[in-house]
XYZ file of N, CA and C in Angstrom:
555
model
N -138.440 -37.665 29.761
C -137.695 -37.549 28.547
C -136.484 -36.648 28.685
N -136.586 -35.619 29.482
C -135.482 -34.685 29.613
C -134.269 -35.353 30.281
N -134.540 -36.346 31.144
C -133.430 -37.059 31.786
C -132.585 -37.797 30.751
N -133.179 -38.455 29.768
C -132.434 -39.195 28.774
C -131.721 -38.265 27.809
N -132.358 -37.109 27.499
C -131.680 -36.150 26.633
C -130.442 -35.603 27.325
N -130.552 -35.291 28.614
C -129.416 -34.776 29.380
C -128.291 -35.802 29.446
N -128.644 -37.062 29.659
C -127.637 -38.123 29.707
C -126.960 -38.283 28.350
N -127.748 -38.281 27.263
C -127.192 -38.433 25.924
C -126.280 -37.260 25.593
N -126.682 -36.062 25.953
C -125.862 -34.874 25.677
C -124.553 -34.943 26.466
N -124.635 -35.340 27.739
C -123.425 -35.446 28.556
C -122.501 -36.529 28.005
N -123.077 -37.641 27.565
C -122.277 -38.721 26.988
C -121.572 -38.247 25.715
N -122.290 -37.507 24.875
C -121.718 -37.003 23.626
C -120.573 -36.034 23.918
N -120.727 -35.192 24.902
C -119.670 -34.256 25.278
C -118.435 -35.032 25.752
N -118.623 -36.052 26.564
C -117.494 -36.857 27.054
C -116.756 -37.533 25.900
N -117.505 -38.074 24.943
C -116.881 -38.725 23.795
C -116.064 -37.715 22.999
N -116.601 -36.515 22.775
C -115.873 -35.487 22.035
C -114.610 -35.054 22.775
N -114.702 -34.902 24.085
C -113.536 -34.507 24.867
C -112.456 -35.580 24.787
N -112.845 -36.825 24.969
C -111.876 -37.917 24.899
C -111.277 -38.050 23.506
N -112.082 -37.956 22.462
C -111.575 -38.067 21.097
C -110.661 -36.897 20.773
N -111.019 -35.721 21.230
C -110.185 -34.535 20.982
C -108.857 -34.622 21.704
N -108.841 -35.134 22.939
C -107.585 -35.216 23.680
C -106.671 -36.301 23.124
N -107.236 -37.305 22.436
C -106.399 -38.334 21.843
C -105.518 -37.755 20.751
N -105.969 -36.692 20.113
C -105.178 -36.066 19.068
C -104.224 -35.018 19.601
N -104.260 -34.710 20.887
C -103.365 -33.708 21.458
C -101.952 -34.243 21.485
N -101.001 -33.355 21.383
C -99.613 -33.779 21.242
C -98.835 -33.843 22.527
N -99.333 -34.448 23.549
C -98.542 -34.569 24.764
C -97.405 -35.534 24.532
N -96.196 -35.005 24.450
C -95.030 -35.839 24.242
C -94.722 -36.112 22.775
N -95.502 -35.536 21.859
C -95.262 -35.739 20.444
C -93.953 -35.073 20.033
N -93.339 -35.558 18.969
C -92.051 -35.028 18.519
C -92.136 -33.543 18.206
N -93.180 -33.128 17.515
C -93.297 -31.714 17.168
C -93.369 -30.854 18.416
N -94.111 -31.318 19.416
C -94.223 -30.538 20.644
C -92.881 -30.459 21.353
N -92.130 -31.552 21.400
C -90.826 -31.535 22.061
C -89.876 -30.586 21.356
N -89.892 -30.562 20.032
C -89.023 -29.639 19.314
C -89.396 -28.207 19.626
N -90.703 -27.925 19.646
C -91.150 -26.577 19.978
C -90.836 -26.233 21.412
N -90.738 -27.249 22.279
C -90.472 -27.032 23.688
C -88.995 -26.919 24.012
N -88.126 -26.945 23.027
C -86.720 -26.711 23.298
C -85.807 -27.909 23.131
N -86.329 -29.090 22.839
C -85.442 -30.237 22.642
C -84.684 -30.047 21.333
N -83.416 -30.453 21.294
C -82.601 -30.220 20.107
C -82.995 -31.096 18.922
N -82.771 -30.564 17.724
C -82.954 -31.348 16.509
C -81.692 -32.179 16.296
N -81.783 -33.265 15.539
C -80.591 -34.084 15.296
C -79.457 -33.258 14.686
N -78.228 -33.596 15.036
C -77.053 -32.854 14.593
C -76.185 -33.766 13.745
N -75.772 -33.292 12.586
C -74.867 -34.049 11.729
C -75.474 -35.366 11.288
N -74.591 -36.219 10.760
C -75.058 -37.555 10.377
C -74.027 -38.572 10.852
N -74.530 -39.715 11.264
C -73.669 -40.772 11.790
C -73.074 -41.549 10.625
N -71.749 -41.712 10.654
C -71.037 -42.425 9.605
C -70.813 -43.885 10.005
N -70.416 -44.699 9.052
C -70.078 -46.089 9.355
C -68.698 -46.198 9.997
N -67.823 -45.203 9.765
C -66.484 -45.202 10.358
C -66.590 -45.182 11.877
N -65.639 -45.858 12.537
C -65.649 -45.945 13.997
C -64.245 -45.731 14.536
N -64.175 -45.309 15.807
C -62.871 -45.159 16.448
C -62.415 -46.509 16.990
N -61.255 -46.533 17.643
C -60.691 -47.791 18.148
C -61.558 -48.451 19.214
N -62.429 -47.696 19.852
C -63.333 -48.252 20.861
C -64.678 -48.665 20.260
N -64.818 -48.530 18.933
C -66.039 -48.947 18.248
C -67.137 -47.911 18.230
N -66.827 -46.670 18.570
C -67.847 -45.614 18.592
C -67.921 -44.945 17.217
N -69.137 -44.804 16.684
C -69.283 -44.232 15.336
C -68.968 -42.733 15.299
N -68.531 -42.285 14.133
C -68.257 -40.862 13.902
C -69.560 -40.140 13.584
N -69.676 -38.903 14.060
C -70.819 -38.038 13.751
C -70.287 -36.875 12.922
N -70.546 -36.921 11.632
C -70.051 -35.942 10.672
C -70.802 -34.618 10.799
N -70.048 -33.509 10.940
C -70.615 -32.163 10.912
C -69.780 -31.326 9.946
N -70.376 -30.267 9.433
C -69.650 -29.364 8.552
C -68.556 -28.660 9.342
N -67.489 -28.287 8.653
C -66.350 -27.660 9.328
C -66.751 -26.387 10.062
N -67.643 -25.592 9.481
C -68.039 -24.342 10.143
C -68.883 -24.591 11.396
N -69.496 -25.771 11.507
C -70.301 -26.113 12.683
C -69.532 -26.964 13.689
N -68.319 -27.373 13.345
C -67.569 -28.330 14.172
C -66.905 -27.657 15.365
N -66.890 -28.335 16.498
C -66.115 -27.839 17.640
C -64.626 -28.057 17.371
N -63.788 -27.376 18.132
C -62.338 -27.542 18.016
C -61.750 -27.757 19.400
N -60.624 -28.477 19.427
C -59.929 -28.740 20.686
C -58.432 -28.584 20.473
N -57.769 -28.021 21.454
C -56.316 -27.964 21.497
C -55.877 -28.594 22.806
N -54.646 -29.075 22.866
C -54.166 -29.730 24.079
C -52.771 -29.213 24.412
N -52.546 -29.032 25.701
C -51.227 -28.656 26.216
C -50.920 -29.579 27.389
N -49.728 -30.149 27.386
C -49.311 -31.067 28.446
C -48.008 -30.544 29.031
N -47.992 -30.353 30.360
C -46.794 -29.863 31.044
C -46.499 -30.740 32.254
N -45.217 -30.866 32.605
C -44.876 -31.677 33.778
C -45.424 -31.048 35.058
N -45.785 -31.898 35.991
C -46.221 -31.474 37.324
C -45.192 -32.023 38.301
N -44.102 -31.292 38.536
C -42.982 -31.802 39.318
C -43.346 -32.254 40.733
N -44.347 -31.662 41.318
C -44.693 -31.984 42.700
C -45.054 -33.458 42.880
N -45.752 -34.034 41.908
C -46.181 -35.427 42.057
C -45.684 -36.335 40.935
N -44.853 -35.815 40.057
C -44.317 -36.640 38.975
C -45.300 -36.901 37.862
N -46.451 -36.247 37.916
C -47.467 -36.432 36.879
C -47.380 -35.340 35.828
N -48.485 -35.160 35.141
C -48.555 -34.203 34.044
C -49.847 -33.403 34.131
N -49.753 -32.104 33.854
C -50.937 -31.237 33.788
C -51.395 -31.193 32.334
N -52.627 -31.603 32.098
C -53.217 -31.557 30.765
C -54.252 -30.445 30.772
N -54.143 -29.556 29.786
C -55.097 -28.446 29.683
C -55.630 -28.405 28.254
N -56.953 -28.390 28.135
C -57.600 -28.318 26.831
C -58.076 -26.905 26.569
N -57.935 -26.453 25.334
C -58.548 -25.206 24.894
C -59.624 -25.591 23.896
N -60.773 -24.986 24.036
C -61.934 -25.388 23.246
C -62.513 -24.196 22.505
N -63.049 -24.461 21.337
C -63.746 -23.450 20.567
C -65.018 -24.102 20.021
N -66.156 -23.495 20.294
C -67.422 -24.043 19.826
C -67.827 -25.327 20.524
N -67.375 -25.500 21.767
C -67.665 -26.737 22.499
C -67.826 -26.431 23.977
N -68.812 -27.082 24.594
C -69.039 -26.976 26.038
C -69.161 -28.367 26.623
N -68.567 -28.546 27.794
C -68.679 -29.835 28.477
C -70.082 -30.000 29.038
N -70.623 -31.204 28.913
C -71.947 -31.527 29.446
C -71.816 -32.066 30.859
N -72.840 -31.847 31.684
C -72.809 -32.428 33.035
C -72.908 -33.946 32.970
N -72.561 -34.595 34.059
C -72.507 -36.060 34.116
C -73.832 -36.730 33.773
N -74.933 -36.131 34.096
C -76.240 -36.766 33.852
C -76.961 -36.186 32.636
N -76.212 -35.695 31.662
C -76.812 -35.145 30.444
C -77.506 -36.261 29.668
N -78.606 -35.949 28.995
C -79.277 -36.966 28.178
C -78.339 -37.511 27.108
N -78.506 -38.765 26.767
C -77.648 -39.429 25.778
C -78.116 -39.089 24.367
N -77.942 -37.822 23.981
C -78.288 -37.379 22.635
C -77.258 -36.366 22.159
N -77.082 -36.289 20.862
C -76.101 -35.370 20.288
C -76.691 -33.971 20.214
N -76.028 -33.031 20.866
C -76.409 -31.625 20.844
C -75.207 -30.868 20.293
N -75.442 -30.011 19.323
C -74.349 -29.286 18.663
C -73.424 -28.632 19.684
N -72.114 -28.951 19.573
C -71.101 -28.306 20.394
C -71.094 -28.704 21.857
N -71.712 -29.810 22.225
C -71.746 -30.275 23.612
C -71.235 -31.708 23.696
N -70.726 -32.078 24.871
C -70.315 -33.456 25.084
C -69.165 -33.572 26.053
N -68.294 -34.536 25.803
C -67.147 -34.814 26.661
C -65.894 -34.927 25.805
N -64.765 -34.946 26.471
C -63.493 -35.227 25.794
C -62.958 -36.513 26.385
N -62.311 -37.298 25.577
C -61.655 -38.506 26.074
C -60.166 -38.338 25.843
N -59.419 -38.754 26.834
C -57.977 -38.610 26.813
C -57.337 -39.967 26.542
N -56.367 -39.988 25.637
C -55.656 -41.198 25.254
C -54.155 -40.952 25.367
N -53.403 -41.951 25.798
C -51.947 -41.913 25.784
C -51.503 -43.061 24.883
N -50.805 -42.704 23.813
C -50.351 -43.694 22.830
C -51.500 -44.584 22.347
N -52.671 -43.973 22.153
C -53.834 -44.696 21.648
C -54.630 -45.451 22.697
N -54.146 -45.518 23.934
C -54.865 -46.206 25.021
C -55.758 -45.213 25.759
N -57.011 -45.602 25.954
C -57.961 -44.755 26.676
C -57.501 -44.571 28.118
N -57.530 -43.303 28.597
C -57.116 -42.987 29.964
C -58.278 -42.466 30.801
N -59.029 -41.494 30.269
C -60.082 -40.880 31.074
C -61.088 -40.144 30.198
N -62.308 -40.003 30.733
C -63.316 -39.145 30.124
C -63.307 -37.840 30.899
N -63.225 -36.728 30.169
C -63.128 -35.421 30.812
C -64.427 -34.646 30.658
N -64.823 -33.987 31.740
C -65.980 -33.100 31.735
C -65.566 -31.686 32.120
N -64.289 -31.421 31.955
C -63.724 -30.104 32.224
C -62.412 -29.977 31.472
N -61.874 -28.762 31.369
C -60.703 -28.525 30.526
C -59.361 -28.917 31.134
N -59.326 -29.349 32.396
C -58.047 -29.697 33.011
C -58.081 -31.100 33.593
N -56.895 -31.743 33.554
C -56.788 -33.108 34.066
C -55.364 -33.330 34.556
N -55.203 -34.089 35.615
C -53.891 -34.466 36.142
C -53.610 -35.892 35.690
N -52.653 -36.044 34.793
C -52.280 -37.339 34.239
C -51.201 -37.959 35.123
N -51.456 -39.126 35.719
C -50.457 -39.760 36.582
C -49.183 -40.111 35.808
N -48.024 -39.888 36.421
C -46.740 -40.165 35.796
C -46.557 -41.622 35.406
N -47.177 -42.544 36.128
C -47.034 -43.975 35.831
C -47.598 -44.340 34.460
N -48.478 -43.478 33.915
C -49.056 -43.750 32.599
C -48.170 -43.250 31.461
N -47.095 -42.519 31.823
C -46.210 -41.947 30.820
C -44.771 -42.286 31.200
N -44.321 -43.516 30.915
C -42.959 -43.910 31.271
C -41.924 -43.233 30.363
N -40.692 -43.536 30.614
C -39.599 -42.959 29.835
C -39.811 -43.219 28.337
N -39.526 -42.183 27.531
C -39.675 -42.294 26.081
C -40.551 -41.188 25.534
N -40.904 -41.293 24.264
C -41.762 -40.309 23.597
C -43.172 -40.876 23.502
N -44.135 -40.023 23.806
C -45.540 -40.458 23.855
C -46.443 -39.433 23.192
N -47.603 -39.898 22.746
C -48.626 -39.018 22.200
C -49.806 -38.987 23.161
N -50.191 -37.777 23.563
C -51.350 -37.568 24.425
C -52.408 -36.904 23.552
N -53.553 -37.559 23.410
C -54.597 -37.098 22.501
C -55.885 -36.815 23.258
N -56.522 -35.689 22.920
C -57.862 -35.362 23.415
C -58.799 -35.415 22.212
N -59.875 -36.196 22.329
C -60.854 -36.360 21.250
C -62.226 -35.969 21.785
N -63.009 -35.255 20.974
C -64.328 -34.783 21.404
C -65.439 -35.755 21.009
N -66.356 -35.984 21.957
C -67.483 -36.895 21.784
C -68.786 -36.174 22.093
N -69.844 -36.546 21.391
C -71.190 -36.069 21.709
C -71.707 -36.876 22.902
N -72.771 -36.401 23.516
C -73.315 -37.082 24.696
C -73.915 -38.448 24.388
N -74.176 -38.735 23.124
C -74.676 -40.066 22.776
C -73.536 -41.050 22.515
N -72.288 -40.604 22.723
C -71.131 -41.467 22.572
C -70.502 -41.451 21.195
N -71.101 -40.723 20.239
C -70.502 -40.625 18.918
C -69.330 -39.651 18.942
N -68.408 -39.831 18.003
C -67.203 -39.003 17.905
C -67.496 -37.841 16.960
N -67.288 -36.601 17.417
C -67.439 -35.461 16.509
C -66.394 -35.598 15.409
N -66.801 -35.427 14.153
C -65.889 -35.616 13.023
C -66.135 -34.571 11.940
N -65.057 -34.254 11.204
C -65.105 -33.365 10.046
C -64.383 -34.083 8.916
N -65.004 -34.151 7.758
C -64.423 -34.840 6.599
C -63.964 -36.257 6.945
N -64.736 -36.944 7.775
C -64.437 -38.326 8.127
C -63.291 -38.509 9.113
N -62.788 -37.408 9.683
C -61.692 -37.466 10.657
C -62.192 -36.978 12.017
N -61.803 -37.638 13.107
C -62.272 -37.206 14.428
C -61.745 -35.821 14.792
N -62.544 -35.080 15.554
C -62.106 -33.792 16.073
C -61.254 -34.098 17.300
N -59.955 -33.910 17.160
C -59.018 -34.240 18.228
C -57.769 -33.396 18.099
N -56.957 -33.445 19.126
C -55.674 -32.753 19.133
C -54.685 -33.628 19.884
N -53.439 -33.659 19.404
C -52.415 -34.518 19.987
C -51.182 -33.710 20.334
N -50.625 -33.985 21.511
C -49.356 -33.391 21.934
C -48.342 -34.508 22.073
N -47.167 -34.304 21.520
C -46.066 -35.248 21.685
C -45.247 -34.818 22.890
N -44.992 -35.748 23.788
C -44.157 -35.438 24.948
C -43.046 -36.473 25.053
N -41.914 -36.045 25.585
C -40.785 -36.945 25.773
C -40.370 -36.918 27.228
N -40.293 -38.086 27.821
C -39.855 -38.233 29.200
C -38.438 -38.790 29.142
N -37.486 -37.999 29.631
C -36.093 -38.423 29.536
C -35.594 -39.082 30.808
N -36.376 -39.031 31.865
C -36.022 -39.678 33.129
C -37.288 -40.325 33.674
N -37.148 -41.034 34.791
C -38.327 -41.689 35.357
C -39.370 -40.684 35.814
N -38.949 -39.475 36.205
C -39.876 -38.405 36.572
C -39.431 -37.141 35.867
N -40.379 -36.304 35.429
C -39.983 -35.057 34.799
C -39.274 -34.144 35.802
N -38.212 -33.510 35.362
C -37.471 -32.589 36.223
C -38.214 -31.278 36.347
N -38.167 -30.630 37.522
C -38.830 -29.333 37.668
C -38.297 -28.361 36.627
N -39.221 -27.755 35.898
C -38.836 -26.789 34.879
C -38.144 -27.430 33.698
N -38.217 -28.757 33.608
C -37.539 -29.488 32.540
C -38.201 -29.283 31.193
N -37.669 -29.935 30.183
C -38.165 -29.745 28.834
C -39.171 -30.808 28.414
N -39.621 -31.605 29.320
C -40.569 -32.663 28.963
C -41.971 -32.098 28.943
N -42.332 -31.473 27.843
C -43.677 -30.956 27.686
C -44.041 -30.944 26.224
N -45.317 -30.832 25.954
C -45.768 -30.792 24.568
C -47.082 -30.068 24.464
N -47.400 -29.609 23.267
C -48.690 -28.966 23.055
C -49.059 -29.066 21.589
N -50.331 -28.916 21.334
C -50.835 -28.884 19.968
C -51.881 -27.801 19.891
N -51.982 -27.150 18.769
C -52.916 -26.034 18.592
C -54.349 -26.534 18.495
N -55.346 -25.662 18.820
C -56.747 -26.050 18.702
C -57.062 -26.540 17.288
N -57.851 -27.580 17.244
C -58.328 -28.105 15.972
C -57.325 -28.975 15.246
N -56.188 -29.255 15.848
C -55.206 -30.109 15.195
C -55.786 -31.508 15.071
N -55.755 -32.039 13.872
C -56.296 -33.390 13.658
C -55.165 -34.258 13.148
N -54.952 -35.367 13.820
C -53.922 -36.322 13.382
C -54.555 -37.669 13.193
């Protein structure tokens, strides 16, 4: 008789252990939040940019800011683009595709055409992308999930107007432009 009692007791213990572990939160949302994963940031709007990416609305006090400065690079006929950032950090290339407050990438546009995705504050813009005439160079901030950071329904971006008066900018010439951080156009 003791053999069957021992077997029944062991079986009951196994059932309790298995039933108890089924309720454990391995990978549960609450556990991930407690473990350091970010909570959702802002709210996604129906508005989209020219590439079809939705805007992610955040309050102005929580919003990142970007400024842009563009100067001629006489050595190669290109342009030096430098971003100044406030409340924003660039994410590494393999960052998870989720929106984290103040993190992401910047995308660079010339006259509304996409040029490059930036993961750092400096970029060398080839001269062939900026022919003779007046152009707008825009830096826009994106979350890692591809949404556009926005305040009051407007993207967080900054634009510099530059004018190229010759086929290549002259050394020390006047073909440069800049915009202050947080400028939205």
